[in-house]
Coordinates of C-alpha atoms and ligand atoms in Angstrom, one line a residue:
M23 CA 21.3 38.4 -11.9
H24 CA 18.6 40.5 -13.5
S25 CA 18.4 42.2 -16.9
M26 CA 15.8 44.7 -18.0
T27 CA 13.9 44.1 -21.2
K28 CA 13.6 46.4 -24.1
A29 CA 10.8 46.4 -26.7
L30 CA 11.6 44.9 -30.1
I31 CA 10.8 46.7 -33.4
L32 CA 8.5 43.9 -34.4
P33 CA 7.0 40.9 -32.5
A34 CA 9.7 38.2 -31.8
S35 CA 7.7 35.7 -33.8
E36 CA 7.7 37.9 -36.9
I37 CA 11.5 38.5 -36.6
A38 CA 12.0 34.8 -36.3
S39 CA 9.9 34.2 -39.4
I40 CA 11.8 36.8 -41.4
A41 CA 15.1 35.2 -40.3
A42 CA 13.8 31.9 -41.5
R43 CA 13.4 33.4 -45.0
H44 CA 16.5 35.6 -45.1
P45 CA 20.0 34.6 -44.2
T46 CA 21.5 36.3 -41.2
P47 CA 23.1 38.7 -40.5
F48 CA 20.9 41.5 -41.7
H49 CA 19.8 44.9 -40.5
L50 CA 16.0 45.1 -40.4
Y51 CA 14.0 48.4 -40.4
N52 CA 10.4 49.1 -39.5
E53 CA 8.7 51.6 -41.8
A54 CA 5.7 52.1 -39.6
G55 CA 8.0 53.1 -36.6
I56 CA 10.0 55.5 -38.8
R57 CA 6.9 57.2 -40.1
A58 CA 5.2 57.5 -36.8
N59 CA 8.4 59.0 -35.3
A60 CA 8.8 61.4 -38.2
R61 CA 5.3 62.7 -37.5
R62 CA 6.0 63.1 -33.8
L63 CA 9.0 65.2 -34.6
K64 CA 7.0 67.4 -37.0
A65 CA 4.2 67.8 -34.5
A66 CA 6.6 68.9 -31.8
F67 CA 7.7 71.8 -34.1
A68 CA 4.3 72.5 -35.7
W69 CA 4.3 76.0 -34.0
N70 CA 7.0 77.0 -36.5
S71 CA 5.4 77.2 -39.9
G72 CA 8.7 76.7 -41.8
F73 CA 10.1 73.9 -39.6
R74 CA 12.2 71.5 -41.5
E75 CA 14.1 68.4 -40.6
F76 CA 17.0 67.5 -42.9
Y77 CA 17.8 63.8 -42.2
A78 CA 21.5 63.3 -41.7
V79 CA 22.1 60.9 -44.6
K80 CA 25.3 59.5 -43.0
A81 CA 23.1 57.9 -40.3
C82 CA 21.6 55.4 -42.7
P83 CA 22.4 56.1 -46.4
N84 CA 19.8 53.9 -48.0
P85 CA 17.7 55.4 -50.8
F86 CA 14.6 53.4 -49.8
L87 CA 14.6 55.0 -46.3
L88 CA 15.4 58.4 -47.8
K89 CA 12.4 58.1 -50.1
I90 CA 10.2 57.3 -47.1
L91 CA 11.6 60.3 -45.2
K92 CA 11.1 62.5 -48.2
A93 CA 7.5 61.5 -48.4
E94 CA 7.2 62.5 -44.7
G95 CA 8.5 66.0 -45.7
F96 CA 12.1 65.7 -44.6
G97 CA 15.0 67.1 -46.5
A98 CA 18.6 65.6 -46.5
D99 CA 21.7 66.7 -44.7
C100 CA 24.7 65.7 -46.7
S101 CA 28.4 66.0 -46.1
S102 CA 30.1 64.3 -49.0
L103 CA 29.8 64.0 -52.8
P104 CA 28.3 60.4 -52.6
E105 CA 25.7 61.6 -50.1
L106 CA 24.8 64.5 -52.5
L107 CA 24.5 62.0 -55.4
L108 CA 22.4 59.7 -53.3
S109 CA 20.0 62.5 -52.4
E110 CA 19.8 63.5 -56.0
R111 CA 18.9 59.9 -57.0
V112 CA 15.9 59.9 -54.7
G113 CA 14.8 63.3 -56.0
I114 CA 15.9 65.4 -53.0
T115 CA 17.5 68.5 -54.6
G116 CA 17.7 72.3 -54.3
E117 CA 17.1 73.7 -50.9
D118 CA 15.8 70.4 -49.7
I119 CA 19.5 69.6 -49.2
M120 CA 21.6 71.0 -46.4
F121 CA 25.2 70.6 -47.3
T122 CA 27.0 70.6 -43.9
S123 CA 30.5 69.4 -44.4
N124 CA 34.0 70.2 -43.2
D125 CA 37.5 70.2 -44.7
T126 CA 35.4 70.3 -47.9
P127 CA 37.0 69.6 -51.3
A128 CA 36.2 72.0 -54.2
E129 CA 34.3 69.5 -56.2
E130 CA 31.8 68.9 -53.4
F131 CA 31.1 72.7 -53.3
V132 CA 30.7 72.6 -57.1
K133 CA 28.2 69.7 -56.9
A134 CA 26.3 71.3 -54.0
R135 CA 26.0 74.5 -55.9
Q136 CA 24.9 72.6 -59.0
L137 CA 22.1 71.0 -57.0
G138 CA 21.1 74.3 -55.5
A139 CA 21.7 72.9 -52.0
V140 CA 22.0 75.1 -49.0
I141 CA 25.7 75.4 -48.3
N142 CA 26.7 75.5 -44.7
L143 CA 30.3 76.8 -44.3
D144 CA 32.5 75.3 -41.7
D145 CA 35.2 78.0 -41.7
L146 CA 35.9 81.6 -42.4
S147 CA 38.5 80.7 -45.1
H148 CA 35.8 78.7 -46.9
I149 CA 34.1 81.9 -48.0
A150 CA 36.9 82.7 -50.4
F151 CA 37.4 79.0 -51.2
L152 CA 33.7 78.6 -52.2
E153 CA 33.7 81.8 -54.2
R154 CA 36.7 80.6 -56.2
A155 CA 35.5 77.0 -56.6
A156 CA 31.8 77.5 -57.4
G157 CA 30.9 81.2 -56.8
L158 CA 28.9 82.4 -53.9
P159 CA 25.2 81.4 -53.9
E160 CA 22.5 83.9 -52.8
L161 CA 21.9 81.9 -49.6
V162 CA 24.7 80.9 -47.3
C163 CA 24.8 79.4 -43.8
C164 CA 27.7 79.4 -41.4
R165 CA 28.3 76.9 -38.6
Y166 CA 29.0 78.2 -35.2
N167 CA 31.3 76.6 -32.7
P168 CA 30.6 78.2 -29.3
G169 CA 33.9 76.8 -27.8
P170 CA 34.1 77.3 -24.0
L171 CA 30.7 79.1 -24.1
K172 CA 28.9 75.8 -24.1
G173 CA 29.5 72.6 -22.1
G174 CA 30.4 69.5 -23.9
N175 CA 28.9 66.1 -24.5
A176 CA 30.3 62.6 -24.6
I177 CA 30.5 61.8 -28.3
I178 CA 31.3 65.3 -29.8
G179 CA 33.4 66.2 -26.7
H180 CA 34.0 69.8 -25.6
P181 CA 33.2 72.3 -28.4
E182 CA 36.6 74.0 -28.0
E183 CA 38.2 70.7 -28.9
A184 CA 35.9 70.1 -31.9
K185 CA 37.2 70.8 -35.3
Y186 CA 33.9 72.2 -36.6
G187 CA 32.7 75.7 -37.1
F188 CA 33.5 79.4 -36.7
T189 CA 34.3 81.2 -33.5
R190 CA 31.8 83.9 -32.5
E191 CA 34.2 86.7 -33.7
Q192 CA 34.7 84.9 -37.0
L193 CA 30.9 84.7 -37.5
F194 CA 30.7 88.5 -37.4
E195 CA 33.5 88.8 -39.8
G196 CA 32.2 86.1 -42.0
Y197 CA 28.6 87.4 -42.4
R198 CA 30.0 90.9 -43.0
M199 CA 32.2 89.5 -45.8
L200 CA 29.3 87.5 -47.3
R201 CA 27.0 90.5 -47.1
D202 CA 29.6 92.7 -48.8
R203 CA 30.1 90.2 -51.5
G204 CA 26.4 90.2 -52.4
V205 CA 25.0 87.3 -50.4
R206 CA 21.4 88.3 -49.5
R207 CA 19.9 85.3 -47.7
F208 CA 21.4 83.9 -44.5
G209 CA 21.2 80.9 -42.2
L210 CA 23.0 80.1 -39.0
H211 CA 23.9 76.6 -37.8
T212 CA 25.4 74.9 -34.8
M213 CA 25.7 71.3 -33.7
V214 CA 27.3 70.8 -30.3
A215 CA 26.0 67.5 -29.1
S216 CA 25.7 63.9 -30.2
N217 CA 23.4 61.3 -28.6
E218 CA 22.3 63.7 -26.0
L219 CA 19.2 62.7 -23.9
D220 CA 18.7 65.9 -21.9
P221 CA 16.0 68.1 -23.5
Q222 CA 17.4 71.1 -21.8
Y223 CA 20.6 70.8 -23.7
F224 CA 18.8 71.5 -27.0
I225 CA 16.7 74.3 -25.4
D226 CA 19.9 76.0 -24.1
T227 CA 21.5 75.6 -27.6
A228 CA 18.5 77.3 -29.1
E229 CA 18.7 80.2 -26.5
M230 CA 22.4 80.6 -27.5
L231 CA 21.7 80.5 -31.3
C232 CA 18.7 82.8 -31.2
S233 CA 20.5 85.4 -29.2
L234 CA 23.5 85.1 -31.5
A235 CA 21.3 85.5 -34.6
S236 CA 19.7 88.6 -33.1
S237 CA 23.2 90.1 -32.3
L238 CA 24.5 89.4 -35.8
S239 CA 21.3 90.7 -37.4
R240 CA 21.5 94.0 -35.4
E241 CA 25.2 94.6 -35.9
L242 CA 25.3 93.7 -39.6
G243 CA 21.9 94.8 -40.8
I244 CA 21.1 91.3 -42.1
T245 CA 18.1 89.0 -41.4
F246 CA 18.2 85.3 -41.0
E247 CA 15.9 83.0 -43.0
F248 CA 16.6 80.0 -40.8
L249 CA 18.4 78.6 -37.8
N250 CA 19.6 75.1 -37.9
L251 CA 20.1 73.5 -34.5
G252 CA 21.9 70.5 -35.9
G253 CA 21.3 66.9 -35.0
G254 CA 22.4 65.0 -31.9
I255 CA 19.1 64.1 -30.2
G256 CA 19.9 60.9 -28.4
I257 CA 18.0 57.6 -28.2
P258 CA 17.6 55.3 -25.2
Y259 CA 20.1 52.6 -26.1
R260 CA 19.8 51.2 -22.5
P261 CA 16.6 49.7 -21.3
E262 CA 16.6 52.0 -18.2
Q263 CA 16.9 55.2 -20.4
R264 CA 13.9 57.1 -21.7
A265 CA 13.4 58.7 -25.1
V266 CA 13.8 62.5 -25.3
D267 CA 10.5 64.2 -24.9
L268 CA 10.2 65.9 -28.3
D269 CA 7.3 68.0 -27.3
A270 CA 9.3 69.4 -24.4
V271 CA 12.2 70.1 -26.7
G272 CA 9.9 71.8 -29.3
A273 CA 8.1 73.9 -26.6
G274 CA 11.4 74.9 -25.0
I275 CA 12.9 76.0 -28.3
R276 CA 9.7 77.9 -29.0
R277 CA 10.1 79.9 -25.8
A278 CA 13.8 80.6 -26.7
Y279 CA 12.8 81.6 -30.2
E280 CA 10.0 83.9 -29.1
R281 CA 12.0 85.6 -26.4
Q282 CA 15.5 85.9 -27.9
L283 CA 14.6 86.3 -31.5
L284 CA 11.1 87.7 -32.0
G285 CA 11.5 89.6 -28.7
S286 CA 14.5 91.4 -30.2
G287 CA 12.6 92.4 -33.3
H288 CA 14.0 89.8 -35.7
P289 CA 11.3 88.7 -38.1
P290 CA 10.0 85.1 -37.9
L291 CA 12.3 82.4 -39.4
K292 CA 12.5 78.7 -40.0
V293 CA 13.8 76.4 -37.3
C294 CA 15.6 73.4 -38.8
L295 CA 17.1 70.3 -37.4
E296 CA 19.4 67.7 -39.0
C297 CA 18.9 64.7 -36.8
G298 CA 19.9 61.2 -37.9
R299 CA 20.1 59.0 -34.9
M300 CA 16.7 59.8 -33.4
V301 CA 14.9 59.5 -36.8
T302 CA 15.8 55.9 -37.7
G303 CA 18.0 54.6 -34.9
P304 CA 15.4 53.0 -32.7
Y305 CA 13.5 51.5 -35.7
G306 CA 16.3 49.2 -36.9
C307 CA 18.0 46.2 -35.5
L308 CA 20.8 43.8 -36.4
V309 CA 19.5 40.2 -36.6
T310 CA 22.2 37.6 -36.2
R311 CA 22.8 34.0 -35.1
V312 CA 25.1 32.4 -32.6
R313 CA 27.8 30.5 -34.5
H314 CA 29.9 29.1 -31.7
I315 CA 29.9 29.0 -27.9
K316 CA 33.4 29.1 -26.5
R317 CA 34.6 28.7 -22.9
T318 CA 38.2 29.7 -22.0
Y319 CA 39.0 32.3 -19.3
K320 CA 35.6 33.8 -20.1
Q321 CA 32.5 32.6 -21.9
Y322 CA 32.1 33.7 -25.5
A323 CA 29.2 33.7 -27.8
G324 CA 30.5 34.1 -31.4
L325 CA 28.0 35.5 -33.8
D326 CA 27.7 35.5 -37.6
A327 CA 27.8 39.3 -37.4
C328 CA 30.9 41.2 -36.5
M329 CA 31.9 44.9 -35.9
A330 CA 31.9 45.4 -39.7
N331 CA 28.1 45.3 -39.3
L332 CA 28.0 47.5 -36.2
M333 CA 31.0 49.4 -35.1
R334 CA 29.6 51.5 -32.3
P335 CA 30.4 49.1 -29.4
A336 CA 34.1 48.8 -30.6
L337 CA 34.4 52.5 -31.5
Y338 CA 32.8 54.2 -28.5
G339 CA 32.2 51.3 -26.0
A340 CA 28.6 51.9 -26.8
Y341 CA 25.8 49.8 -25.3
H342 CA 23.5 48.0 -27.6
H343 CA 20.8 45.9 -26.0
I344 CA 20.6 42.3 -27.0
T345 CA 17.4 40.1 -27.0
V346 CA 17.6 36.4 -27.6
I347 CA 14.5 35.4 -29.6
G348 CA 12.6 32.6 -28.0
K349 CA 14.4 33.0 -24.7
Q350 CA 12.9 36.4 -23.6
D351 CA 11.4 34.8 -20.5
K352 CA 14.5 32.8 -19.5
P353 CA 16.6 34.1 -16.6
C354 CA 19.7 36.1 -17.7
D355 CA 21.8 33.9 -15.4
R356 CA 24.9 33.6 -17.7
V357 CA 27.5 36.1 -18.6
Y358 CA 29.0 36.3 -22.1
D359 CA 31.3 38.4 -24.2
V360 CA 29.3 38.5 -27.4
T361 CA 31.8 38.7 -30.3
G362 CA 32.2 38.7 -34.0
S363 CA 34.8 36.9 -36.1
L364 CA 37.0 39.8 -36.9
C365 CA 40.7 39.5 -35.8
E366 CA 40.6 42.4 -33.4
N367 CA 39.9 41.8 -29.8
N368 CA 37.6 44.8 -29.6
D369 CA 35.2 43.0 -32.0
K370 CA 32.7 42.6 -29.2
F371 CA 29.0 43.6 -29.3
A372 CA 28.9 43.3 -25.5
I373 CA 31.3 42.5 -22.7
D374 CA 30.2 40.6 -19.6
R375 CA 26.6 40.8 -20.7
A376 CA 24.0 38.9 -18.6
L377 CA 22.0 36.7 -21.0
P378 CA 20.1 33.5 -20.9
E379 CA 22.1 30.4 -21.7
L380 CA 23.0 30.5 -25.4
A381 CA 23.5 27.7 -27.9
P382 CA 24.6 27.7 -31.6
D383 CA 21.9 28.9 -34.0
D384 CA 20.2 31.0 -31.4
L385 CA 18.7 34.1 -33.0
L386 CA 19.8 37.4 -31.5
V387 CA 18.5 40.9 -32.0
I388 CA 21.0 43.7 -31.4
H389 CA 18.8 46.7 -30.8
D390 CA 18.9 50.3 -32.1
T391 CA 21.0 49.9 -35.2
G392 CA 18.8 52.0 -37.5
A393 CA 21.4 54.8 -37.5
H394 CA 25.1 54.7 -37.5
G395 CA 24.8 50.9 -37.8
H396 CA 25.2 49.5 -41.3
A397 CA 26.3 52.9 -42.4
M398 CA 29.6 52.6 -40.4
G399 CA 30.4 49.2 -42.0
F400 CA 33.7 48.5 -43.5
Q401 CA 35.6 45.5 -45.1
Y402 CA 38.7 45.2 -43.0
N403 CA 39.7 41.6 -42.6
G404 CA 37.6 40.6 -45.6
K405 CA 34.4 41.0 -43.5
L406 CA 31.6 41.9 -45.8
R407 CA 28.7 44.2 -45.1
S408 CA 25.3 42.6 -44.6
S409 CA 22.0 43.1 -46.3
E410 CA 19.3 45.5 -45.2
L411 CA 15.6 44.6 -45.1
L412 CA 12.6 46.9 -44.8
R413 CA 9.4 45.7 -43.1
R414 CA 6.8 47.8 -44.9
E415 CA 3.6 49.0 -43.3
D416 CA 1.6 46.3 -45.2
G417 CA 3.7 43.6 -43.5
T418 CA 5.8 42.7 -46.5
V419 CA 9.5 42.6 -46.2
V420 CA 11.6 44.2 -49.0
P421 CA 15.3 43.7 -49.4
I422 CA 16.6 47.3 -49.7
R423 CA 20.3 46.3 -50.0
R424 CA 21.9 42.9 -50.8
A425 CA 24.7 41.5 -48.8
E426 CA 28.2 42.0 -50.2
T427 CA 30.0 39.2 -51.9
P428 CA 33.7 38.6 -52.4
E429 CA 33.3 40.2 -55.8
D430 CA 32.4 43.5 -54.1
Y431 CA 35.5 43.1 -52.0
F432 CA 37.5 42.7 -55.2
A433 CA 35.6 45.4 -57.1
T434 CA 38.4 48.0 -56.9
L435 CA 41.1 45.5 -58.0
D436 CA 42.2 44.8 -61.6
F437 CA 43.2 41.1 -61.8
G438 CA 43.9 41.5 -65.5
S439 CA 46.6 44.0 -64.7
L440 CA 47.8 41.6 -61.9
A441 CA 48.3 38.8 -64.6
R442 CA 50.6 41.1 -66.6
F443 CA 52.4 42.4 -63.5
E444 CA 56.0 41.1 -63.2
A445 CA 56.8 40.4 -59.6
Ligands
PLP508 C1 26.4 63.4 -37.7 C2 25.7 64.7 -38.0 C3 24.4 64.9 -37.8 C4 23.5 63.8 -37.3 O1 23.8 63.5 -36.0 P1 22.8 62.5 -35.1 O2 23.6 62.3 -33.9 O3 22.7 61.3 -36.0 O4 21.5 63.2 -35.0 C5 23.8 66.1 -38.1 N1 24.6 67.1 -38.6 C6 25.9 67.0 -38.7 C7 26.7 68.1 -39.2 C8 26.5 65.8 -38.4 O5 27.9 65.7 -38.6

C-alpha cells in the first residue's frame, strides 16, 4: 500500500516542539506562508492597477490574521454583523469592506452603511429593502447568478440551484432602478464556484462578467467601477493535486477584461476577488494526538480533536491529508478510520486511510485547515473549540485564540435564574 506525501507548513521537528509546549488540539498558522501567498496573488493581478482582494472573513475569522492580510493590502469580505464588527475592530472599514450577504437582516445593512462598506445586493427586492432600512448609498453592487448559462461546481452546485444572486433580466431591471433612484457608482459581482482547481473556470467566469458589464453599461448608460469575481479558488487538499496557477488565472482574466470590456469601449475598472480558502487554507493545519487505538470490525484511531474542530470531512466528505509526525518515513501499511470523540458516526477525519502503524500519543497533522477549519467549529455534544496559534515570521509562536472552556459553553446560560426556576 502506498501513500503520497504532502509538505507540512513547518518542519516536522518544529511542529513537534510547538506541540510539546502547547496542549493539543490546536490550529497552527504560518505567517510567512500566508504573506508570500498574498504577494503571489497580488502579483498575478498587477496588470490591473485597482486590483483588490477582499479576504472572505468567514474562512478564518481571526483578527490577528485579518491584521496581517490588511498589512498586505487586502480588504475584508463580510456577510454578517459579527464579521462586520470584527473587520471594524482591526481597522478595516469603508470601501475596504465588501458586504456580500444573502437573506440579509435590516440591521446588517444599517451597520454596513454606517461603516461605509460596499454593499453587494443579493436580490432585486433588496433594493427597496435597503432603501427603507438604511437608505441607498452612492455605490451599489449586485450579485449575478448566471443560472443555466454557467456549468456548476461540486460545493456550490449548479448555479440554477443556488440561492444567491439576480437573474440576468433582474440585473437590467435592478441597475435601472438604482440609477433612477440616484445611485451613481456601480459594481458587479458573481461567485459561481467553490474549491475549483481549474484556472479556465475563473477565466470563463471573467469572460461572462465582462461581457455582461459591457451590455449593462451600454443599455443603461452606466459605467462600472469594479467587477468582483468572488472567491472559490481551490487548493490542493490531495497530495496528487496541484495548486491553481494564479499567473495563468490573472493573465486569462486580463485577456477577457481587455477584449470584452475595454474592447467594447467601457473605461478601465478595478478587478476584485473575495477569496478565502486559497488565501489561508494551505498555511494552517490541525495538530492533534492519538488518544486511543481501537480494533473491532475496523481499526480506529481516536484523536483528541473531533469534527467540532474541523467539520469539512463530515460535511462534504472532504479529503484532508494526514501526516504522522516522526513516522513520515514509515510504510503506510495500516488502514484506519481516524475519528474524534463526538457521538455522531460521521465524526471521522478519514475513512479507510492508509497510515503507518499508530499508537496512543502519536502526533498527527491534519493538513490545509487554514480556511473553513476552526471557523466552522461548533459546540454540539459539549465539544469545545480549540485554540489557534500563529507561527510568526521571526519564529515565535503567538496564541491568537485560547481554547474554549466549559465556562464558554455555559456563557449563554443564567444559572441564577435556574436556581429560582420552579420545576
Ligand atoms: C464563502 C464565500 C467566499 C469565499 O469562498 P472561498 O471558497 O473560501 O474562496 C467569497 N465570497 C462569498 C460571497 C462567499 O460566500
